[in-house]
Coordinates of C-alpha atoms (C1' of nucleotides) in Angstrom, one line a residue:
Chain A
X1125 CA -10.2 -19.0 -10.7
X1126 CA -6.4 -18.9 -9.7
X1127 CA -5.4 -16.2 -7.0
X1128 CA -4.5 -13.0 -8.4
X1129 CA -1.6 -11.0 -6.8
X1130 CA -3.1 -7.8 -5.0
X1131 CA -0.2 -5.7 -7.1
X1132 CA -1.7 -6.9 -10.3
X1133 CA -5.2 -5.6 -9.1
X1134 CA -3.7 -2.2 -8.1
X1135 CA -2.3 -1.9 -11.6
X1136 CA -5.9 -2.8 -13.2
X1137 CA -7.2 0.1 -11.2
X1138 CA -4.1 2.3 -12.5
X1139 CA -4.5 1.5 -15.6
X1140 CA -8.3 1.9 -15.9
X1141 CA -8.3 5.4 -14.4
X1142 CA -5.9 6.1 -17.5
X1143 CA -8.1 5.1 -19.6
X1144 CA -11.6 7.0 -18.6
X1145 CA -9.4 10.1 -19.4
X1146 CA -8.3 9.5 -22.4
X1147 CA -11.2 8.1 -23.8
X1148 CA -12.7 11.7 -23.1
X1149 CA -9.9 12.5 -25.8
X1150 CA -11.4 10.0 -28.1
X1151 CA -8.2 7.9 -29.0
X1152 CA -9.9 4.2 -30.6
X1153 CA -6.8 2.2 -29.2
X1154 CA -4.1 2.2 -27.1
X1155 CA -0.9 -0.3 -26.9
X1156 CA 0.7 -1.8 -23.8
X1157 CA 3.5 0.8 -23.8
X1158 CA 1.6 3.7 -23.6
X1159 CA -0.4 1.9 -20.7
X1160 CA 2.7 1.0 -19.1
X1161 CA 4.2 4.6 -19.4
X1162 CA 1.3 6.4 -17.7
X1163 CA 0.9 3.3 -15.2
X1164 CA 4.8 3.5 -14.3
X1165 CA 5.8 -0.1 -15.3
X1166 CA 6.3 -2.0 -18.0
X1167 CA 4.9 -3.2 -21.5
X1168 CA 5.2 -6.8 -20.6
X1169 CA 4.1 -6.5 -17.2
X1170 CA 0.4 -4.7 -18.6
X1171 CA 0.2 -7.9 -21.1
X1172 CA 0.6 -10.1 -18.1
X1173 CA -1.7 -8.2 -16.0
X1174 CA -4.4 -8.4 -18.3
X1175 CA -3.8 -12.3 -19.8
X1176 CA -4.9 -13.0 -16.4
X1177 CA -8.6 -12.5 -17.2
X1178 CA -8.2 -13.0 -20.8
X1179 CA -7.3 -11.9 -24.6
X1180 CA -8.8 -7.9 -24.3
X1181 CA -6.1 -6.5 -27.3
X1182 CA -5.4 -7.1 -31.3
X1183 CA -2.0 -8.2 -32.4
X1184 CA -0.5 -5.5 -34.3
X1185 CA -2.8 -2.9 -33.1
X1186 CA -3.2 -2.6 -29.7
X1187 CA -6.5 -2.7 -27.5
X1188 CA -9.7 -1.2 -27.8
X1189 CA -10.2 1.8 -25.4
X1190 CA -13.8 1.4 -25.1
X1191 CA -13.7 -2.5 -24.7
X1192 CA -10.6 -2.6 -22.3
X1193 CA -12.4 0.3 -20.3
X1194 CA -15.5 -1.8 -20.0
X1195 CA -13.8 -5.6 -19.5
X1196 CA -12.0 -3.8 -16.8
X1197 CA -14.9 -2.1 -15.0
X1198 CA -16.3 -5.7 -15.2
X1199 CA -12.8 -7.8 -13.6
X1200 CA -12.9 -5.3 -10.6
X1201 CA -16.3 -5.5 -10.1
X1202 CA -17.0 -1.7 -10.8
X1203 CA -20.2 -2.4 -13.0
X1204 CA -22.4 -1.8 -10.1
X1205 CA -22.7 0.6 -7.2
X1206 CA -21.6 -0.4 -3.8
X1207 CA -23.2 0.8 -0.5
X1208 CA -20.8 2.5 2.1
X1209 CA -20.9 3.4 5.5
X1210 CA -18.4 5.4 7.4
X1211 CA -17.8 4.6 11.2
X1212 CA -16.3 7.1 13.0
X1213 CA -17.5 10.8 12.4
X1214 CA -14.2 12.6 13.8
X1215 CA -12.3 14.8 11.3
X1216 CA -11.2 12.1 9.1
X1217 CA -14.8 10.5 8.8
X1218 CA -16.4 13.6 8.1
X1219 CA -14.0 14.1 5.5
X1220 CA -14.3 10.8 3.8
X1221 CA -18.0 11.3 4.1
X1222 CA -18.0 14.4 1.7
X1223 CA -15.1 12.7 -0.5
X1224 CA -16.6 13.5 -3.9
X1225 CA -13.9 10.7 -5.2
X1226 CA -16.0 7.8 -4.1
X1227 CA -19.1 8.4 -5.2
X1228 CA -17.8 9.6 -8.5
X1229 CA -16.6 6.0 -9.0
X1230 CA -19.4 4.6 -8.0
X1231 CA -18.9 3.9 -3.8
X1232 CA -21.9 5.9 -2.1
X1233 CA -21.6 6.4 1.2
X1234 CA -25.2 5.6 2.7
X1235 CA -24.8 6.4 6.6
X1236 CA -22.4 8.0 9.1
X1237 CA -22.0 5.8 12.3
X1238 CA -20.4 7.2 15.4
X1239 CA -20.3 5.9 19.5
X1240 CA -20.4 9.1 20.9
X1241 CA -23.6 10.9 21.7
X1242 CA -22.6 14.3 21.2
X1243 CA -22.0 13.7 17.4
X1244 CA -25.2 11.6 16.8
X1245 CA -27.4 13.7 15.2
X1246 CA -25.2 16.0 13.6
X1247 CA -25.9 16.2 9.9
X1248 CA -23.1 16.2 7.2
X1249 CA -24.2 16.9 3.5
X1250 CA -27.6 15.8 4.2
X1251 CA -26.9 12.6 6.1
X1252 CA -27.3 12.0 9.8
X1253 CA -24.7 10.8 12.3
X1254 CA -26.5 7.8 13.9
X1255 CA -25.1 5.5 16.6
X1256 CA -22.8 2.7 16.3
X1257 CA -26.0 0.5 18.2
X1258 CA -28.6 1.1 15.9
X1259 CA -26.1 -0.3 12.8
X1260 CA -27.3 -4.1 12.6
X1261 CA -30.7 -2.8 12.8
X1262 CA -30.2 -0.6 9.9
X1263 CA -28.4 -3.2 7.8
X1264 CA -31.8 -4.5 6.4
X1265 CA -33.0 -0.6 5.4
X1266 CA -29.6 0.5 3.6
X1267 CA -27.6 -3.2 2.7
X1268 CA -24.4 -1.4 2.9
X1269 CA -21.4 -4.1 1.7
X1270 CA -18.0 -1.5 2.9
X1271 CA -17.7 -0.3 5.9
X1272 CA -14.4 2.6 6.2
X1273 CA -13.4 2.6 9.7
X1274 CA -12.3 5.8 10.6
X1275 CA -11.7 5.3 14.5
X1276 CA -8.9 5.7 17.1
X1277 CA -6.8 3.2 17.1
X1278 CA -7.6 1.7 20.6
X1279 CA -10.9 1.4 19.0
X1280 CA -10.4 -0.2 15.9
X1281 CA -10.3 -3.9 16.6
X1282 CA -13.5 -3.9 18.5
X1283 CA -15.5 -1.9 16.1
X1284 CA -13.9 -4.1 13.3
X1285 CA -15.3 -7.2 15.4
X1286 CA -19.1 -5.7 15.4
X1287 CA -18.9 -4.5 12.3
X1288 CA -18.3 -7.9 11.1
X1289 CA -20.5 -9.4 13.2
X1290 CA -23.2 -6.8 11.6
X1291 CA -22.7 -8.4 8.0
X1292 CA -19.8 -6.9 6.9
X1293 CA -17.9 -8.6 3.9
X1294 CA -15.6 -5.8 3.5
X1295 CA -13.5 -2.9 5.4
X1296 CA -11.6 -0.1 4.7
X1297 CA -9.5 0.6 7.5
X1298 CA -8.2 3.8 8.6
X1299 CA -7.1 3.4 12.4
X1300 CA -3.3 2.6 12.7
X1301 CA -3.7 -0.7 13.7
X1302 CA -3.3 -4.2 12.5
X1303 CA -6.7 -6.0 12.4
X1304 CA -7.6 -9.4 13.3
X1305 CA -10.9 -10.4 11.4
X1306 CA -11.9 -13.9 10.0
X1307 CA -10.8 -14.7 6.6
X1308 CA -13.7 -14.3 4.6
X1309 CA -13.9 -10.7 5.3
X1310 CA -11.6 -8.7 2.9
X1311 CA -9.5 -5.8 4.7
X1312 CA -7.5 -3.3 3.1
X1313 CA -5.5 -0.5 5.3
X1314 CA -4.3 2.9 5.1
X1315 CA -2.2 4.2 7.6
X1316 CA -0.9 7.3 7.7
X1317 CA 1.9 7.7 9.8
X1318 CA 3.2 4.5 8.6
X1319 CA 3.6 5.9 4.8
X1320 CA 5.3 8.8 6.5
X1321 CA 7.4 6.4 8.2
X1322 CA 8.9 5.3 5.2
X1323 CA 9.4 8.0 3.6
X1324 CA 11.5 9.5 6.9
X1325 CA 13.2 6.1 6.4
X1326 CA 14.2 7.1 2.8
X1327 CA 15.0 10.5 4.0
X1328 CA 17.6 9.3 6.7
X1329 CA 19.1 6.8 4.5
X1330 CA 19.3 8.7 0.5
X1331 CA 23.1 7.8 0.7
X1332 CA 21.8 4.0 -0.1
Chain B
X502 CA 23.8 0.0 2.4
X503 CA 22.0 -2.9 0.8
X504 CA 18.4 -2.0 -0.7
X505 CA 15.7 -2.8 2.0
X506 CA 12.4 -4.1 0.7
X507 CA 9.2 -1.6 1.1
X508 CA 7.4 -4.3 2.9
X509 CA 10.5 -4.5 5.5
X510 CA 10.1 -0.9 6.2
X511 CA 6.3 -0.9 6.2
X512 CA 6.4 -4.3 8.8
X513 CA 9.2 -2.3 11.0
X514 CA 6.6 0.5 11.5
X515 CA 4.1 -1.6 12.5
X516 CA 6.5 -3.8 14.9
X517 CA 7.2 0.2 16.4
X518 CA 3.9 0.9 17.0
X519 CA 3.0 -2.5 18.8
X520 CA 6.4 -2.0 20.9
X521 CA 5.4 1.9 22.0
X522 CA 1.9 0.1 23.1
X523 CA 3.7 -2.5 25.0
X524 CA 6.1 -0.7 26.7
X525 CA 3.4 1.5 28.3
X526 CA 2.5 -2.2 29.8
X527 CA 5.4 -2.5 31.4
X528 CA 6.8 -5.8 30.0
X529 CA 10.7 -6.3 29.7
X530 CA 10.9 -8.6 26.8
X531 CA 9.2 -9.2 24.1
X532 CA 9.8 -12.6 21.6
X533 CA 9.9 -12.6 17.9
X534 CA 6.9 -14.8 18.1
X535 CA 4.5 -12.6 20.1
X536 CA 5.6 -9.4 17.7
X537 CA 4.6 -11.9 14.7
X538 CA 1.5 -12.3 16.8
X539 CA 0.1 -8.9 16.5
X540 CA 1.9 -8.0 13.4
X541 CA 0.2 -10.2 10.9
X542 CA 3.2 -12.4 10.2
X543 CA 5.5 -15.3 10.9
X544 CA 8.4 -15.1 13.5
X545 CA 10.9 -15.7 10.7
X546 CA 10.0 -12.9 9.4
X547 CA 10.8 -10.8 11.9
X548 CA 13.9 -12.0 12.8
X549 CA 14.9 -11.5 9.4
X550 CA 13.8 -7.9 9.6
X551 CA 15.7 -7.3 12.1
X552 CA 18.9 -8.7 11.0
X553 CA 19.1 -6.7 8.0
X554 CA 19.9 -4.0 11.0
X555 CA 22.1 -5.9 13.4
X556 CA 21.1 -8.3 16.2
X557 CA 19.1 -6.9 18.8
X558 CA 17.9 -10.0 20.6
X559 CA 19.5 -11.9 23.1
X560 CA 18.9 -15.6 22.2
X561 CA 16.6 -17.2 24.7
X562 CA 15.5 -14.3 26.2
X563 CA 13.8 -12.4 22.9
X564 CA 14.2 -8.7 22.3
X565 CA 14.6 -6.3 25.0
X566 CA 11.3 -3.5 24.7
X567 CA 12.9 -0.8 25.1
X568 CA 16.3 -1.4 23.4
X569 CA 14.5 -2.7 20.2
X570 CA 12.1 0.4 20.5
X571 CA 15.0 2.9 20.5
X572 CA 16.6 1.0 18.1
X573 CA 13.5 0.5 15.2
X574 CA 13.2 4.8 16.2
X575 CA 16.4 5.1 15.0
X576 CA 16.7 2.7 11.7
X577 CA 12.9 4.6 10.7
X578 CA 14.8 8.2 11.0
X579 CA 12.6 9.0 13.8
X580 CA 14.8 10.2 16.4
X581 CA 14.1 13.9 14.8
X582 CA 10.8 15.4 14.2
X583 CA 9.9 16.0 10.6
X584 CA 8.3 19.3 9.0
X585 CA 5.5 18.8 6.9
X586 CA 3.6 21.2 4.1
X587 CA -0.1 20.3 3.3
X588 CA -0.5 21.3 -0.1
X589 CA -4.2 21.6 -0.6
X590 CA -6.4 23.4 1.6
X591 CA -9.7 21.2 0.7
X592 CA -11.7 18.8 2.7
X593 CA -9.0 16.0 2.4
X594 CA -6.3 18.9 3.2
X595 CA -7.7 20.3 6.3
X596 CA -8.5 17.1 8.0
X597 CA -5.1 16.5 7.1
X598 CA -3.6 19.6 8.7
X599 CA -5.7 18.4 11.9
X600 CA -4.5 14.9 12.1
X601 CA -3.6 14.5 15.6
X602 CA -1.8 11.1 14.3
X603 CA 1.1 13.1 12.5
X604 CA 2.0 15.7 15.4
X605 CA 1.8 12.8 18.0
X606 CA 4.3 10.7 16.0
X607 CA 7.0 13.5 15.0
X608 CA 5.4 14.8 11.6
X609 CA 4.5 18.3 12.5
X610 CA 2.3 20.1 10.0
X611 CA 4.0 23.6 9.9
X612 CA 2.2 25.4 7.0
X613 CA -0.9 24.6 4.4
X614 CA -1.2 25.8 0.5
X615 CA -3.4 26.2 -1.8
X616 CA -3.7 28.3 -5.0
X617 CA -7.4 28.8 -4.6
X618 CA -7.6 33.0 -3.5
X619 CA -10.6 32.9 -1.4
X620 CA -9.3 29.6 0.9
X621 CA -5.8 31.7 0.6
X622 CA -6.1 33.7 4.6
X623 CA -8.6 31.0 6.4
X624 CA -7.5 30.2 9.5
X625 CA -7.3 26.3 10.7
X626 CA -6.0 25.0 14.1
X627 CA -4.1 27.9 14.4
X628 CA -2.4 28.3 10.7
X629 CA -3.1 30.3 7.7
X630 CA -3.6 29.2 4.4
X631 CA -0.9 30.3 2.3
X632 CA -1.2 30.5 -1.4
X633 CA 0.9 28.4 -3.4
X634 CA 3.1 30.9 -5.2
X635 CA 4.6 32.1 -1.6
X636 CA 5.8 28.3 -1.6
X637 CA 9.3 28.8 -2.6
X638 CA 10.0 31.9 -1.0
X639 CA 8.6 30.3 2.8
X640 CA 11.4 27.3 2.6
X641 CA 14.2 29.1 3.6
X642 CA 11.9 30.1 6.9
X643 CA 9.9 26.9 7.4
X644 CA 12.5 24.7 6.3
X645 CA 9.4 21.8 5.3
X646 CA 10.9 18.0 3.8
X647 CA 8.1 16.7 3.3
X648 CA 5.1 17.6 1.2
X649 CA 2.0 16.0 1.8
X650 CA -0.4 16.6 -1.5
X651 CA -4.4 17.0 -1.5
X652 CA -5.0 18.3 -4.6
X653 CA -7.3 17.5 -7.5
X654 CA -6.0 14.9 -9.7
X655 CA -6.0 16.8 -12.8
X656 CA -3.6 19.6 -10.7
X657 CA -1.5 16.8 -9.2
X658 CA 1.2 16.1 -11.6
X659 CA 2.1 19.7 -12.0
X660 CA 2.0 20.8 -8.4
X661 CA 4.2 17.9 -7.6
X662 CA 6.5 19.4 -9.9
X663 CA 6.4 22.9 -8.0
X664 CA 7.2 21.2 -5.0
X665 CA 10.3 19.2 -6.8
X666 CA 11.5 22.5 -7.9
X667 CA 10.7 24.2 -4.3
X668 CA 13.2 21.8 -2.8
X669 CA 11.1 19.2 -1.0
X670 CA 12.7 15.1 -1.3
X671 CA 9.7 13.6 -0.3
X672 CA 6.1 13.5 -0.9
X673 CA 2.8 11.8 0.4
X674 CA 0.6 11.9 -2.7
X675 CA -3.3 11.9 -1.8
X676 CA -4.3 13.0 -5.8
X677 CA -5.4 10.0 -7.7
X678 CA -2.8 9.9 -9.9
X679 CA 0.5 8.0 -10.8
X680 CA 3.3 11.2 -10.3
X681 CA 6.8 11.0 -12.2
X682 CA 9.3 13.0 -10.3
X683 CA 12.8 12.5 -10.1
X684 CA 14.5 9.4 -8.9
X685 CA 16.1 11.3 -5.7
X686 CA 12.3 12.4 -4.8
X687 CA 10.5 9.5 -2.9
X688 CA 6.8 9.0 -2.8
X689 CA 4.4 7.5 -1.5
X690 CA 0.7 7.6 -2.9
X691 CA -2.2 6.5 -0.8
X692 CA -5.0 6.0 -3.2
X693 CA -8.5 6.1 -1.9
X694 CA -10.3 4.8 -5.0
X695 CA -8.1 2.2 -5.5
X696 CA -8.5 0.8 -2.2
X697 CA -12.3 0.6 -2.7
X698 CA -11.7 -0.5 -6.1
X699 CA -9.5 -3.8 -4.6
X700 CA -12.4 -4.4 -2.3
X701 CA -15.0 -4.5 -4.8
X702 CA -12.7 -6.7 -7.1
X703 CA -12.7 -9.6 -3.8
X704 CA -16.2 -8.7 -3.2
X705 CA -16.8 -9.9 -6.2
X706 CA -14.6 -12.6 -6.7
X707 CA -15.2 -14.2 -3.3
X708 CA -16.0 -17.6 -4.7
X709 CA -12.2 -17.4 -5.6
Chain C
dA1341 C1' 5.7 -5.1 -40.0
dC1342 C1' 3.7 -4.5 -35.6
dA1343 C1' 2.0 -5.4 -31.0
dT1344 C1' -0.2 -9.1 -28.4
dG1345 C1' 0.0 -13.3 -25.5
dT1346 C1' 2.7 -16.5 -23.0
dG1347 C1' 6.2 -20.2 -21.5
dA1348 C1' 10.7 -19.8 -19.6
dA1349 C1' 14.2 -17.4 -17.1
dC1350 C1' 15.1 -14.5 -13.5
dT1351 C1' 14.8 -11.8 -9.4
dG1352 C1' 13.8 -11.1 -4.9
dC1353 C1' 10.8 -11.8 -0.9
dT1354 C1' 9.4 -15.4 2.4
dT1355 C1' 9.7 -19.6 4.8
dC1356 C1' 12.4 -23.3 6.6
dA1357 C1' 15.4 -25.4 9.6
dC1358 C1' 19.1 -25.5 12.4
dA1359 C1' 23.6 -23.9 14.3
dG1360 C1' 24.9 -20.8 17.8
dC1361 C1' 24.7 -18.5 22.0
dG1362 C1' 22.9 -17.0 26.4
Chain D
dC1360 C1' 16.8 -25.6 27.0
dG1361 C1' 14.9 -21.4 24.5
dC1362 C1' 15.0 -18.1 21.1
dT1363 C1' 17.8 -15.6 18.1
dG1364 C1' 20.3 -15.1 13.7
dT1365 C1' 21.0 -16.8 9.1
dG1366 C1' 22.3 -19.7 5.1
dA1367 C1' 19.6 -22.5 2.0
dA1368 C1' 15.3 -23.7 -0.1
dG1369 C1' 11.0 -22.5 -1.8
dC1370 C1' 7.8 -19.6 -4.0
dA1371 C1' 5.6 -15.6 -6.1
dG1372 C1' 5.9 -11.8 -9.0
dT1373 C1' 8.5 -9.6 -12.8
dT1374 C1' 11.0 -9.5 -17.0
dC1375 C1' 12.5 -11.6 -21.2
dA1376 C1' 12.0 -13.1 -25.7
dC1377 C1' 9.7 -15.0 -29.3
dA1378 C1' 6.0 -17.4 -31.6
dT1379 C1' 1.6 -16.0 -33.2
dG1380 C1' -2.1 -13.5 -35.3
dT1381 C1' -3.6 -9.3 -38.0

DNA sequence: ACATGTGAACTGCTTCACAGCG
DNA sequence: CGCTGTGAAGCAGTTCACATGT
């Protein structure tokens, strides 16, 4: 299969978050422009998106909300469950831990990892902080696939390294750093104070 | 001033960030190659970066550390601190409002909304939760530019247009949701769901 | 008549490669 | 000689425009 851009897969999940809601208001179709409206971009660029993986619409009428809904859950891989676990249990973990937004799309967050002993053993909406050690061993008992690093940033790159080394295919990564993992682990990032860095670089510079 | 690509800024911040590391190490220079090094890219890139601002190198020597790190501070509009507003006093909110990672790098949290009565008085890390309503009326005090919004996706849209209309230029947009503001509002969304959701799509289409 | 699907044109970011300067 | 700074080339993602199917 030819390499998709990672903007194109953003917009699938844009646009398929569109759609759960208004199938709720039971439209039977919707066109490319109203996609692109709601998705903030354009007509052509939704066609494009979605020729990728295939013909999902009906000349002249538009496509199917139930059908795109469900090719799409199928392209991003959304037709099953994945198993998460959180490493770090500081303020952000903890937070991430309760998110009701992942397991309402179908990410379940299956244990709570930290290094420190004082917050092993704490319990957080009925799951247990357990050490970062005991993590390879519990692989076999939970198979979790994502891991969400939620770590200080001094931190980050050597937690990435075992958690890879644990079985890891896939990280979330919260700490402010650049990491360095091999290339068949997939890593996505979000950092904070870099998002709030370009926004006090559009702040400074509005006069264009 | 010529339009500068997102991913400029975004690799700037991370070239910042390496530099502020570094310097605490004591070294004088630093090369375009090494900063390529840790940044995830190619020394041509950074160069080219950088020359969008000026020339900051000196050429066989590489970049001085603490010229170029007074210098990216300045182009990034970091040689101020910035106030923030946490709209949305929930899980995502608080942990938010305690972020050590925004206070340590200028972004300091000076009030936290929500329109929910019975979170409206709690106290966290020394700040009560305002309700929104009192929004308006607290920006000639406060003085916040940037808004940073936790709120349920179904509120999102609208509240962003309260904080349009209370003054702010710039938000950080936590909702799941695409926002339309004004063109001389910037925003930045950091999408949780669709993170995961990218994941799963390479999870699943490892075989490529 | 209408809206999709798609090759072709275009735009803009990245990489190359080398002249220029310390 | 080493490393920067930068036009030029290359490439990837977006937009255009129209043939195609209903």
């Amino acid at each position: 299969m030819k390499r998709i851009a990672d903007s194109t897969v953003r917009r699938l999940s844009v646009y398929l978050r569109f759609l759960e809601g208004s199938s709720q208001r039971g439209l039977p179709t919707i066109s490319s422009e109203e996609l692109a409206a709601h998705g903030g971009t354009t007509s052509a660029q939704v066609r494009k998106d979605l020729s990728f993986f295939g013909s999902f619409g009906k000349r002249g009428l538009g496509y199917s909300v139930p059908e795109l809904t469900s090719s799409l859950r199928d392209i991003l891989g959304l037709g099953r469950a994945w198993k998460v676990a959180i490493v770090g249990a500081g303020k952000i973990g903890i937070a991430l831990a309760q998110y009701d937004g992942f397991r309402s799309r179908g990410f379940h967050v299956v244990a709570v990892y930290d290094s420190d002993e004082r917050k092993v053993g704490t319990r957080w909406d009925g799951m247990t902080v357990r050490h970062l050690s005991s993590m390879a061993a519990d692989m076999a008992e939970y198979e979790p696939e994502i891991a969400v690093l939620a770590v200080p940033a001094e931190a980050a790159q050597e937690v990435a390294m075992g958690v890879v080394d644990a079985g890891f295919k896939a990280i979330l990564n919260f700490a402010p750093t650049q990491l360095h993992v091999p290339p068949e682990v997939s890593v996505r990032s979000v950092n904070l104070a870099l998002e709030l860095e370009g926004l006090s670089y559009e702040l400074s510079n509005r006069s264009r």
